[in-house]
mmCIF file of C-alpha atoms and ligand atoms in Angstrom:
data_model
loop_
_atom_site.group_PDB
_atom_site.id
_atom_site.type_symbol
_atom_site.label_atom_id
_atom_site.label_comp_id
_atom_site.label_asym_id
_atom_site.label_seq_id
_atom_site.Cartn_x
_atom_site.Cartn_y
_atom_site.Cartn_z
ATOM 1 C CA MET A 2 0.149 -0.123 -0.281
ATOM 2 C CA ALA A 3 1.425 3.536 -0.874
ATOM 3 C CA PHE A 4 0.438 6.343 1.255
ATOM 4 C CA ASP A 5 1.069 10.248 0.802
ATOM 5 C CA ILE A 6 1.821 10.449 4.239
ATOM 6 C CA PHE A 7 3.408 7.605 6.390
ATOM 7 C CA LEU A 8 2.917 6.661 9.951
ATOM 8 C CA SER A 9 6.794 6.899 10.716
ATOM 9 C CA PRO A 10 8.929 6.934 7.492
ATOM 10 C CA PRO A 11 12.830 7.145 7.614
ATOM 11 C CA HIS A 12 14.070 10.958 7.620
ATOM 12 C CA MET A 13 17.656 11.472 7.090
ATOM 13 C CA GLY A 14 19.497 14.378 8.641
ATOM 14 C CA GLY A 15 22.382 14.449 5.796
ATOM 15 C CA LYS A 16 25.686 13.076 7.404
ATOM 16 C CA GLU A 17 24.252 9.380 6.738
ATOM 17 C CA LEU A 18 25.234 9.478 3.229
ATOM 18 C CA GLU A 19 28.942 11.022 4.008
ATOM 19 C CA TYR A 20 29.315 8.163 6.918
ATOM 20 C CA VAL A 21 28.144 5.588 4.201
ATOM 21 C CA GLN A 22 30.505 6.758 1.607
ATOM 22 C CA GLU A 23 33.424 6.794 4.121
ATOM 23 C CA ALA A 24 32.582 2.985 4.942
ATOM 24 C CA PHE A 25 32.838 2.357 1.020
ATOM 25 C CA ARG A 26 36.083 4.265 0.557
ATOM 26 C CA SER A 27 37.806 2.143 3.191
ATOM 27 C CA ASN A 28 36.092 -1.227 2.071
ATOM 28 C CA TRP A 29 34.746 -1.782 5.332
ATOM 29 C CA ILE A 30 31.256 -3.344 3.974
ATOM 30 C CA ALA A 31 30.782 -6.072 6.510
ATOM 31 C CA PRO A 32 29.604 -6.640 10.270
ATOM 32 C CA TYR A 33 33.103 -5.348 11.519
ATOM 33 C CA GLY A 34 34.698 -1.896 11.069
ATOM 34 C CA PRO A 35 35.161 1.520 12.394
ATOM 35 C CA SER A 36 31.689 2.929 12.578
ATOM 36 C CA ILE A 37 30.302 -0.098 14.407
ATOM 37 C CA ASN A 38 32.556 0.638 17.457
ATOM 38 C CA GLN A 39 32.058 4.563 16.826
ATOM 39 C CA PHE A 40 28.363 4.216 16.861
ATOM 40 C CA GLU A 41 28.030 2.004 19.818
ATOM 41 C CA GLU A 42 30.451 4.306 21.911
ATOM 42 C CA ALA A 43 28.332 7.177 20.785
ATOM 43 C CA MET A 44 24.965 5.854 21.969
ATOM 44 C CA ALA A 45 26.170 4.318 25.099
ATOM 45 C CA ASP A 46 27.685 7.780 25.949
ATOM 46 C CA TYR A 47 24.298 9.445 25.183
ATOM 47 C CA ILE A 48 22.344 6.956 26.755
ATOM 48 C CA GLY A 49 24.427 7.178 30.007
ATOM 49 C CA VAL A 50 25.463 2.961 30.218
ATOM 50 C CA ALA A 51 29.009 1.520 30.261
ATOM 51 C CA ASP A 52 28.819 -0.587 27.059
ATOM 52 C CA ALA A 53 26.688 -0.908 24.073
ATOM 53 C CA LEU A 54 26.260 -3.593 21.387
ATOM 54 C CA ALA A 55 25.307 -2.829 17.954
ATOM 55 C CA VAL A 56 23.284 -5.838 16.209
ATOM 56 C CA THR A 57 20.635 -6.627 13.565
ATOM 57 C CA SER A 58 17.428 -5.914 15.306
ATOM 58 C CA GLY A 59 15.726 -5.119 18.397
ATOM 59 C CA THR A 60 14.332 -8.593 18.334
ATOM 60 C CA ALA A 61 18.168 -10.040 18.344
ATOM 61 C CA ALA A 62 18.989 -7.785 21.244
ATOM 62 C CA ILE A 63 16.615 -9.451 23.335
ATOM 63 C CA HIS A 64 17.528 -13.095 22.238
ATOM 64 C CA LEU A 65 21.229 -12.215 23.214
ATOM 65 C CA ILE A 66 20.019 -10.882 26.984
ATOM 66 C CA PHE A 67 17.672 -14.099 26.924
ATOM 67 C CA ARG A 68 20.905 -16.090 26.572
ATOM 68 C CA TRP A 69 23.074 -14.309 28.952
ATOM 69 C CA LEU A 70 20.264 -14.390 31.799
ATOM 70 C CA ASN A 71 20.191 -18.433 30.789
ATOM 71 C CA ILE A 72 16.239 -18.511 30.027
ATOM 72 C CA GLN A 73 15.590 -21.992 29.199
ATOM 73 C CA GLU A 74 12.384 -23.996 28.048
ATOM 74 C CA GLY A 75 9.630 -23.522 30.596
ATOM 75 C CA ASP A 76 11.344 -20.924 32.498
ATOM 76 C CA LEU A 77 8.696 -17.946 33.286
ATOM 77 C CA VAL A 78 9.350 -14.581 31.907
ATOM 78 C CA PHE A 79 6.968 -11.457 32.599
ATOM 79 C CA CYS A 80 6.294 -9.189 29.904
ATOM 80 C CA SER A 81 4.680 -6.178 29.043
ATOM 81 C CA ASP A 82 1.048 -7.154 27.135
ATOM 82 C CA LEU A 83 0.950 -3.960 25.518
ATOM 83 C CA THR A 84 3.603 -4.080 23.006
ATOM 84 C CA PHE A 85 4.999 -5.207 19.703
ATOM 85 C CA ILE A 86 5.539 -9.234 19.227
ATOM 86 C CA GLY A 87 9.545 -8.162 18.735
ATOM 87 C CA SER A 88 9.195 -7.614 22.499
ATOM 88 C CA CYS A 89 8.154 -11.349 23.102
ATOM 89 C CA ASP A 90 9.440 -13.320 19.958
ATOM 90 C CA PRO A 91 12.734 -14.702 21.952
ATOM 91 C CA VAL A 92 10.214 -16.391 24.220
ATOM 92 C CA PHE A 93 9.231 -18.658 21.667
ATOM 93 C CA TYR A 94 12.908 -19.156 20.501
ATOM 94 C CA GLU A 95 13.863 -20.540 23.948
ATOM 95 C CA ARG A 96 10.787 -22.329 24.583
ATOM 96 C CA ALA A 97 10.052 -19.968 27.753
ATOM 97 C CA VAL A 98 6.708 -19.335 29.020
ATOM 98 C CA PRO A 99 5.398 -15.578 29.120
ATOM 99 C CA VAL A 100 3.055 -14.248 31.912
ATOM 100 C CA PHE A 101 1.740 -10.865 30.611
ATOM 101 C CA ILE A 102 1.390 -7.693 32.586
ATOM 102 C CA ASP A 103 -1.362 -5.323 32.030
ATOM 103 C CA SER A 104 -0.658 -1.963 31.803
ATOM 104 C CA GLU A 105 -1.829 1.249 33.934
ATOM 105 C CA PRO A 106 -4.219 3.598 32.852
ATOM 106 C CA ASP A 107 -2.011 6.971 32.818
ATOM 107 C CA SER A 108 1.047 6.069 30.746
ATOM 108 C CA TRP A 109 -0.163 2.726 29.365
ATOM 109 C CA ASN A 110 3.074 1.455 30.421
ATOM 110 C CA MET A 111 3.353 -1.844 32.955
ATOM 111 C CA SER A 112 1.393 -1.281 35.860
ATOM 112 C CA PRO A 113 3.071 -1.877 39.148
ATOM 113 C CA VAL A 114 -0.175 -3.052 40.533
ATOM 114 C CA ALA A 115 -0.548 -5.845 37.919
ATOM 115 C CA LEU A 116 3.215 -6.897 38.383
ATOM 116 C CA GLU A 117 3.010 -7.247 42.407
ATOM 117 C CA LYS A 118 0.064 -9.630 41.790
ATOM 118 C CA ALA A 119 1.985 -11.534 39.270
ATOM 119 C CA PHE A 120 5.074 -11.848 41.418
ATOM 120 C CA ARG A 121 2.627 -12.930 44.369
ATOM 121 C CA TRP A 122 1.251 -15.708 41.973
ATOM 122 C CA ALA A 123 4.587 -16.790 40.664
ATOM 123 C CA LYS A 124 5.751 -17.129 44.770
ATOM 124 C CA ALA A 125 2.937 -18.825 45.638
ATOM 125 C CA GLU A 126 3.283 -21.631 43.062
ATOM 126 C CA GLY A 127 7.133 -21.558 43.639
ATOM 127 C CA ARG A 128 8.361 -20.663 40.035
ATOM 128 C CA MET A 129 9.946 -17.092 39.921
ATOM 129 C CA PRO A 130 10.351 -15.643 36.473
ATOM 130 C CA LYS A 131 13.926 -15.284 35.143
ATOM 131 C CA ALA A 132 13.231 -12.000 33.726
ATOM 132 C CA VAL A 133 10.892 -9.120 33.568
ATOM 133 C CA ILE A 134 10.394 -7.073 29.972
ATOM 134 C CA VAL A 135 9.435 -3.966 30.656
ATOM 135 C CA VAL A 136 8.396 -1.527 27.276
ATOM 136 C CA ASP A 137 8.838 2.369 27.455
ATOM 137 C CA LEU A 138 5.575 2.512 24.906
ATOM 138 C CA TYR A 139 5.364 4.844 22.064
ATOM 139 C CA GLY A 140 8.327 6.704 23.655
ATOM 140 C CA GLU A 141 6.911 7.656 26.932
ATOM 141 C CA SER A 142 9.123 5.924 29.712
ATOM 142 C CA ALA A 143 7.418 3.297 32.158
ATOM 143 C CA ASP A 144 7.366 4.140 36.009
ATOM 144 C CA TRP A 145 10.645 2.979 36.978
ATOM 145 C CA ASP A 146 10.551 4.241 40.561
ATOM 146 C CA SER A 147 7.257 2.158 40.870
ATOM 147 C CA LEU A 148 8.526 -0.909 38.831
ATOM 148 C CA LEU A 149 12.062 -1.396 39.897
ATOM 149 C CA PRO A 150 11.519 -1.754 43.511
ATOM 150 C CA ILE A 151 9.338 -4.455 43.124
ATOM 151 C CA CYS A 152 11.609 -6.195 40.686
ATOM 152 C CA ARG A 153 14.778 -5.857 43.172
ATOM 153 C CA LYS A 154 12.444 -7.152 46.251
ATOM 154 C CA TYR A 155 11.574 -10.380 44.365
ATOM 155 C CA GLY A 156 15.638 -10.385 42.791
ATOM 156 C CA VAL A 157 14.981 -10.841 39.135
ATOM 157 C CA PRO A 158 16.480 -8.781 36.319
ATOM 158 C CA VAL A 159 14.899 -6.189 34.314
ATOM 159 C CA ILE A 160 14.783 -5.922 30.716
ATOM 160 C CA GLU A 161 14.079 -2.774 29.471
ATOM 161 C CA ASP A 162 12.819 -2.577 26.086
ATOM 162 C CA ALA A 163 13.464 1.109 24.777
ATOM 163 C CA ALA A 164 12.971 0.076 21.239
ATOM 164 C CA GLU A 165 10.283 3.029 20.927
ATOM 165 C CA ALA A 166 11.983 5.227 23.306
ATOM 166 C CA VAL A 167 15.480 6.354 21.827
ATOM 167 C CA GLY A 168 16.060 9.657 23.327
ATOM 168 C CA SER A 169 13.127 9.611 25.925
ATOM 169 C CA LEU A 170 14.075 10.742 29.387
ATOM 170 C CA TYR A 171 12.468 9.660 32.998
ATOM 171 C CA LYS A 172 13.127 12.243 35.719
ATOM 172 C CA GLY A 173 16.341 13.267 33.834
ATOM 173 C CA LYS A 174 17.477 10.068 32.760
ATOM 174 C CA ARG A 175 17.807 8.448 29.333
ATOM 175 C CA CYS A 176 15.461 5.599 28.786
ATOM 176 C CA GLY A 177 17.544 2.449 28.223
ATOM 177 C CA SER A 178 19.798 3.228 31.386
ATOM 178 C CA PHE A 179 16.973 1.784 33.952
ATOM 179 C CA GLY A 180 17.107 -2.126 33.029
ATOM 180 C CA ASP A 181 19.966 -4.344 34.143
ATOM 181 C CA PHE A 182 19.938 -4.496 30.139
ATOM 182 C CA ALA A 183 18.074 -2.498 27.624
ATOM 183 C CA VAL A 184 17.298 -2.512 24.019
ATOM 184 C CA GLN A 185 16.827 -0.331 21.037
ATOM 185 C CA SER A 186 15.159 -0.811 17.574
ATOM 186 C CA TYR A 187 16.289 0.972 14.450
ATOM 187 C CA ASN A 188 13.843 -0.486 12.405
ATOM 188 C CA GLY A 189 12.601 1.654 9.586
ATOM 189 C CA ASN A 190 9.729 3.027 11.256
ATOM 190 C CA LYS A 191 11.757 3.821 14.796
ATOM 191 C CA ILE A 192 12.343 7.380 15.566
ATOM 192 C CA MET A 193 15.889 6.687 14.360
ATOM 193 C CA THR A 194 16.583 3.912 11.804
ATOM 194 C CA THR A 195 19.768 2.238 10.438
ATOM 195 C CA SER A 196 17.440 0.482 7.632
ATOM 196 C CA GLY A 197 17.184 -2.435 10.261
ATOM 197 C CA GLY A 198 19.139 -2.839 13.271
ATOM 198 C CA GLY A 199 19.391 -2.677 17.307
ATOM 199 C CA MET A 200 21.350 -2.367 20.363
ATOM 200 C CA VAL A 201 21.850 -3.932 23.672
ATOM 201 C CA LEU A 202 22.691 -1.542 26.470
ATOM 202 C CA SER A 203 24.231 -2.089 29.815
ATOM 203 C CA HIS A 204 26.437 -1.048 32.809
ATOM 204 C CA ASP A 205 27.761 -4.930 32.772
ATOM 205 C CA THR A 206 30.745 -4.864 30.448
ATOM 206 C CA VAL A 207 31.357 -8.429 30.963
ATOM 207 C CA ALA A 208 27.563 -9.555 29.689
ATOM 208 C CA ILE A 209 28.013 -7.230 26.875
ATOM 209 C CA GLU A 210 31.498 -8.764 25.732
ATOM 210 C CA LYS A 211 30.104 -12.049 26.071
ATOM 211 C CA MET A 212 27.175 -11.103 23.949
ATOM 212 C CA ARG A 213 29.314 -9.486 21.369
ATOM 213 C CA PHE A 214 31.243 -13.102 21.418
ATOM 214 C CA TRP A 215 27.807 -14.801 20.715
ATOM 215 C CA SER A 216 26.544 -12.310 18.103
ATOM 216 C CA THR A 217 29.548 -13.269 15.740
ATOM 217 C CA GLN A 218 29.079 -16.810 15.864
ATOM 218 C CA ALA A 219 31.016 -17.480 19.221
ATOM 219 C CA ARG A 220 34.486 -18.303 17.580
ATOM 220 C CA GLU A 221 37.100 -19.052 20.015
ATOM 221 C CA PRO A 222 40.486 -17.166 19.508
ATOM 222 C CA ALA A 223 42.467 -19.270 17.461
ATOM 223 C CA ILE A 224 44.052 -19.451 13.955
ATOM 224 C CA HIS A 225 41.578 -22.229 13.013
ATOM 225 C CA TYR A 226 37.710 -22.137 13.450
ATOM 226 C CA GLU A 227 36.997 -23.250 16.728
ATOM 227 C CA HIS A 228 33.776 -23.566 18.558
ATOM 228 C CA LYS A 229 32.978 -24.418 22.118
ATOM 229 C CA GLU A 230 29.565 -22.631 22.295
ATOM 230 C CA TYR A 231 27.109 -22.115 19.809
ATOM 231 C CA GLY A 232 26.421 -18.493 18.501
ATOM 232 C CA TYR A 233 24.344 -16.260 16.354
ATOM 233 C CA ASN A 234 25.135 -14.212 13.202
ATOM 234 C CA TYR A 235 23.470 -10.989 14.749
ATOM 235 C CA ARG A 236 26.120 -8.260 14.438
ATOM 236 C CA MET A 237 25.368 -5.047 12.780
ATOM 237 C CA SER A 238 26.782 -4.333 9.344
ATOM 238 C CA ASN A 239 29.200 -1.027 9.231
ATOM 239 C CA ILE A 240 26.808 0.256 6.621
ATOM 240 C CA CYS A 241 24.096 0.286 8.824
ATOM 241 C CA ALA A 242 26.300 1.391 11.618
ATOM 242 C CA ALA A 243 27.327 4.729 9.708
ATOM 243 C CA ILE A 244 23.415 5.442 8.917
ATOM 244 C CA GLY A 245 23.110 4.941 12.739
ATOM 245 C CA ARG A 246 26.327 7.446 13.363
ATOM 246 C CA GLY A 247 24.573 9.888 11.325
ATOM 247 C CA GLN A 248 21.081 9.410 12.851
ATOM 248 C CA LEU A 249 21.940 9.796 16.201
ATOM 249 C CA GLU A 250 23.650 13.452 15.508
ATOM 250 C CA PHE A 251 20.392 14.169 14.025
ATOM 251 C CA LEU A 252 18.170 12.694 16.865
ATOM 252 C CA GLU A 253 17.641 15.688 19.064
ATOM 253 C CA GLU A 254 16.164 17.665 16.063
ATOM 254 C CA LYS A 255 14.110 14.913 15.243
ATOM 255 C CA ILE A 256 12.573 14.907 18.863
ATOM 256 C CA ARG A 257 12.374 18.676 18.598
ATOM 257 C CA ILE A 258 10.171 18.309 15.404
ATOM 258 C CA ARG A 259 8.375 15.414 16.750
ATOM 259 C CA LYS A 260 7.326 17.453 19.963
ATOM 260 C CA LYS A 261 6.166 20.186 17.577
ATOM 261 C CA ILE A 262 3.861 17.688 15.531
ATOM 262 C CA HIS A 263 2.489 16.600 19.044
ATOM 263 C CA LYS A 264 1.732 20.163 19.907
ATOM 264 C CA ALA A 265 -0.339 20.566 16.307
ATOM 265 C CA TYR A 266 -2.418 17.484 16.502
ATOM 266 C CA VAL A 267 -3.186 18.146 20.810
ATOM 267 C CA GLU A 268 -4.199 21.688 19.559
ATOM 268 C CA GLY A 269 -5.630 21.020 16.193
ATOM 269 C CA LEU A 270 -8.202 18.350 17.312
ATOM 270 C CA LYS A 271 -9.561 19.730 20.402
ATOM 271 C CA GLY A 272 -13.256 19.949 20.606
ATOM 272 C CA LEU A 273 -13.662 16.532 18.784
ATOM 273 C CA PRO A 274 -15.016 13.310 21.218
ATOM 274 C CA ALA A 275 -11.660 12.168 20.990
ATOM 275 C CA TYR A 276 -7.814 13.395 22.455
ATOM 276 C CA ILE A 277 -4.387 13.044 22.014
ATOM 277 C CA LYS A 278 -2.962 11.180 24.832
ATOM 278 C CA GLU A 279 -0.577 13.467 26.791
ATOM 279 C CA HIS A 280 2.477 12.242 28.497
ATOM 280 C CA ALA A 281 3.269 12.130 32.539
ATOM 281 C CA GLN A 282 5.254 15.385 34.380
ATOM 282 C CA LYS A 283 7.897 13.454 35.003
ATOM 283 C CA ASN A 284 8.558 12.311 31.219
ATOM 284 C CA TYR A 285 9.970 13.719 28.533
ATOM 285 C CA SER A 286 8.915 11.632 25.437
ATOM 286 C CA ASN A 287 10.561 11.710 21.883
ATOM 287 C CA CYS A 288 6.926 11.642 20.628
ATOM 288 C CA TRP A 289 7.566 8.618 18.614
ATOM 289 C CA LEU A 290 4.047 8.490 17.657
ATOM 290 C CA ASN A 291 0.686 10.048 18.568
ATOM 291 C CA LEU A 292 -2.157 8.490 19.911
ATOM 292 C CA LEU A 293 -5.707 9.342 19.378
ATOM 293 C CA TYR A 294 -7.887 7.926 22.154
ATOM 294 C CA ILE A 295 -11.684 8.065 20.714
ATOM 295 C CA VAL A 296 -14.351 8.741 23.293
ATOM 296 C CA ASP A 297 -17.045 8.409 20.957
ATOM 297 C CA GLU A 298 -18.336 4.677 21.325
ATOM 298 C CA ASN A 299 -19.925 4.618 17.908
ATOM 299 C CA ILE A 300 -16.617 4.971 16.194
ATOM 300 C CA ALA A 301 -14.013 2.229 16.365
ATOM 301 C CA PRO A 302 -10.268 2.601 15.626
ATOM 302 C CA ASN A 303 -10.426 0.910 12.344
ATOM 303 C CA ASP A 304 -13.337 3.402 10.963
ATOM 304 C CA ILE A 305 -10.671 5.996 11.227
ATOM 305 C CA VAL A 306 -7.885 3.766 9.866
ATOM 306 C CA VAL A 307 -9.671 3.043 6.994
ATOM 307 C CA LYS A 308 -10.890 6.642 6.458
ATOM 308 C CA LEU A 309 -7.800 8.006 6.584
ATOM 309 C CA GLN A 310 -6.464 5.359 4.319
ATOM 310 C CA ASN A 311 -8.620 6.416 1.689
ATOM 311 C CA ALA A 312 -7.460 9.997 1.719
ATOM 312 C CA GLY A 313 -3.624 8.788 1.404
ATOM 313 C CA ILE A 314 -2.958 8.737 4.894
ATOM 314 C CA GLU A 315 -1.435 5.793 6.952
ATOM 315 C CA ALA A 316 -2.471 5.061 10.555
ATOM 316 C CA ARG A 317 -2.893 2.192 12.734
ATOM 317 C CA PRO A 318 -4.874 0.908 15.504
ATOM 318 C CA ALA A 319 -2.670 0.690 18.729
ATOM 319 C CA TRP A 320 -0.891 -2.448 19.550
ATOM 320 C CA LYS A 321 -3.265 -5.438 19.931
ATOM 321 C CA PRO A 322 -2.565 -6.869 23.424
ATOM 322 C CA MET A 323 -0.385 -9.806 23.415
ATOM 323 C CA HIS A 324 -2.826 -11.560 25.826
ATOM 324 C CA MET A 325 -5.294 -11.536 23.075
ATOM 325 C CA GLN A 326 -2.953 -12.597 20.096
ATOM 326 C CA PRO A 327 -3.812 -16.474 19.029
ATOM 327 C CA VAL A 328 0.098 -17.208 19.200
ATOM 328 C CA PHE A 329 0.117 -17.396 22.557
ATOM 329 C CA ASN A 330 -2.924 -19.650 23.156
ATOM 330 C CA GLN A 331 -4.501 -18.365 26.564
ATOM 331 C CA PRO A 332 -1.253 -17.266 28.269
ATOM 332 C CA ARG A 333 -1.428 -16.219 31.837
ATOM 333 C CA PHE A 334 -2.377 -12.366 32.306
ATOM 334 C CA PHE A 335 -2.374 -10.351 35.238
ATOM 335 C CA THR A 336 -4.553 -7.198 35.318
ATOM 336 C CA HIS A 337 -4.401 -3.627 36.575
ATOM 337 C CA ASP A 338 -8.160 -3.408 37.895
ATOM 338 C CA GLU A 339 -10.292 -6.256 38.754
ATOM 339 C CA ASP A 340 -13.338 -5.707 36.530
ATOM 340 C CA HIS A 341 -11.542 -3.708 33.708
ATOM 341 C CA VAL A 342 -8.791 -4.384 31.633
ATOM 342 C CA VAL A 343 -6.592 -1.432 30.652
ATOM 343 C CA ASP A 344 -4.748 -2.791 27.601
ATOM 344 C CA GLU A 345 -7.744 -4.031 26.053
ATOM 345 C CA ASP A 346 -9.398 -0.519 26.805
ATOM 346 C CA VAL A 347 -6.741 1.251 24.929
ATOM 347 C CA PHE A 348 -6.983 -1.274 21.511
ATOM 348 C CA ALA A 349 -10.597 -0.727 21.506
ATOM 349 C CA HIS A 350 -10.191 3.195 21.630
ATOM 350 C CA ALA A 351 -7.009 4.170 20.353
ATOM 351 C CA VAL A 352 -5.300 4.728 16.819
ATOM 352 C CA CYS A 353 -1.692 5.771 15.986
ATOM 353 C CA LEU A 354 -1.381 8.676 13.824
ATOM 354 C CA PRO A 355 1.287 10.260 11.403
ATOM 355 C CA SER A 356 4.192 11.359 13.571
ATOM 356 C CA GLY A 357 7.294 11.492 11.145
ATOM 357 C CA ASP A 358 9.516 14.133 11.800
ATOM 358 C CA GLY A 359 9.756 14.827 7.595
ATOM 359 C CA MET A 360 6.266 15.635 8.022
ATOM 360 C CA THR A 361 5.478 19.115 6.545
ATOM 361 C CA GLU A 362 3.285 21.461 8.232
ATOM 362 C CA LEU A 363 0.348 21.063 5.484
ATOM 363 C CA GLN A 364 0.646 17.615 5.922
ATOM 364 C CA GLN A 365 -0.292 17.905 9.392
ATOM 365 C CA GLN A 366 -3.052 20.224 8.472
ATOM 366 C CA MET A 367 -4.271 17.649 6.166
ATOM 367 C CA VAL A 368 -4.289 14.942 8.785
ATOM 368 C CA ILE A 369 -6.050 17.259 11.071
ATOM 369 C CA THR A 370 -8.718 18.073 8.408
ATOM 370 C CA GLU A 371 -9.401 14.439 7.565
ATOM 371 C CA LEU A 372 -9.776 13.382 11.336
ATOM 372 C CA LYS A 373 -12.419 16.050 11.909
ATOM 373 C CA ASN A 374 -13.982 14.906 8.865
ATOM 374 C CA CYS A 375 -14.314 11.357 10.387
ATOM 375 C CA PHE A 376 -16.497 12.406 13.265
HETATM 376 C C1 PLP B 424 9.894 -2.259 17.185
HETATM 377 C C2 PLP B 424 9.950 -3.111 18.317
HETATM 378 C C3 PLP B 424 10.872 -4.355 18.956
HETATM 379 C C4 PLP B 424 11.735 -4.919 17.879
HETATM 380 O O1 PLP B 424 12.504 -4.241 17.180
HETATM 381 P P1 PLP B 424 13.200 -4.845 15.630
HETATM 382 O O2 PLP B 424 14.252 -3.813 15.447
HETATM 383 O O3 PLP B 424 11.992 -4.771 14.887
HETATM 384 O O4 PLP B 424 13.496 -6.360 15.894
HETATM 385 C C5 PLP B 424 10.536 -4.682 20.193
HETATM 386 N N1 PLP B 424 10.240 -4.005 21.226
HETATM 387 C C6 PLP B 424 9.180 -2.989 20.607
HETATM 388 C C7 PLP B 424 8.464 -2.366 21.756
HETATM 389 C C8 PLP B 424 9.154 -2.294 19.372
HETATM 390 O O5 PLP B 424 8.425 -1.282 19.006
#
């Protein structure tokens, strides 16, 4: 499907091509090379963690962390329920068992109340999870001051899925620095892209070094090919890293523009039986995607998506919660409230609007006009 206005298309700042040409000139067209190291160092510095490992996707990044945490068949993993499937796919790779945690109504991020319920259940069963995967949803940080103490109390490591929150802050600290391990994604529709890629971030340099080893087929230091462990072919290419370096230099500008788009939507859509989801005071969101929450019960997210589609505008319903996905076949799920499921409510009412930082003001106005026509 071709659209005139896409949800979140790539937008280059200018330096990317220069860095890619540098890679060509030096013939580092491989999953090795100087841009990879430079990109990793620059990202670790920017986020404020000790080390970073550039890989082929955010999903691969989560998989490497699973390996480090020794997640095996039958092990429980607690997961944010309102997320993209990439968050949870590694659960299948290791035949682990997901337990989904509902969101809290304000930020739509993991509910501390539901998380505590899940831990109490696990404790009673005598079966603690090996990890908790917490997503910073649509660029807005999870409530780390509530979630981290719960995970610490039960002694379970935290994987921060900051795939959507590159550049976002929570109380002045960067998303990607809160979990024991964190991941980012640079897929084509994320706020910054390398055409496809991801990063593992951590304060634990020993763990990152081991993941680096696994990500390049676990080759032992020998002249011949020697393998004592199995690995993966997950390392980022030097070409992609060159794009990443340029995108990172452009990131603050991208966030500035996305914040303006967010404001334009908040202002432009006032008075409709719907509103743009705002962010909590303590959160500085990168405004990756804007979500329109529809109050009018006669209008469904799909109605809006189809109407905008007919006008050449790409929109999408909010993530369909994981506990509703057939692939998981009735997984265990803990809710925030007894009689109301927050994630199902979001899925039933919210639409993601075009939010790319390459959008012109005219295009924003076109989306706003079309949206008004929908109501
Ligand atoms: C995009 C995304 C991923 C997966 O990243 P890929 O680079 O596409 O593998 C994981 N989690 C969340 C929340 C995402 O939005």
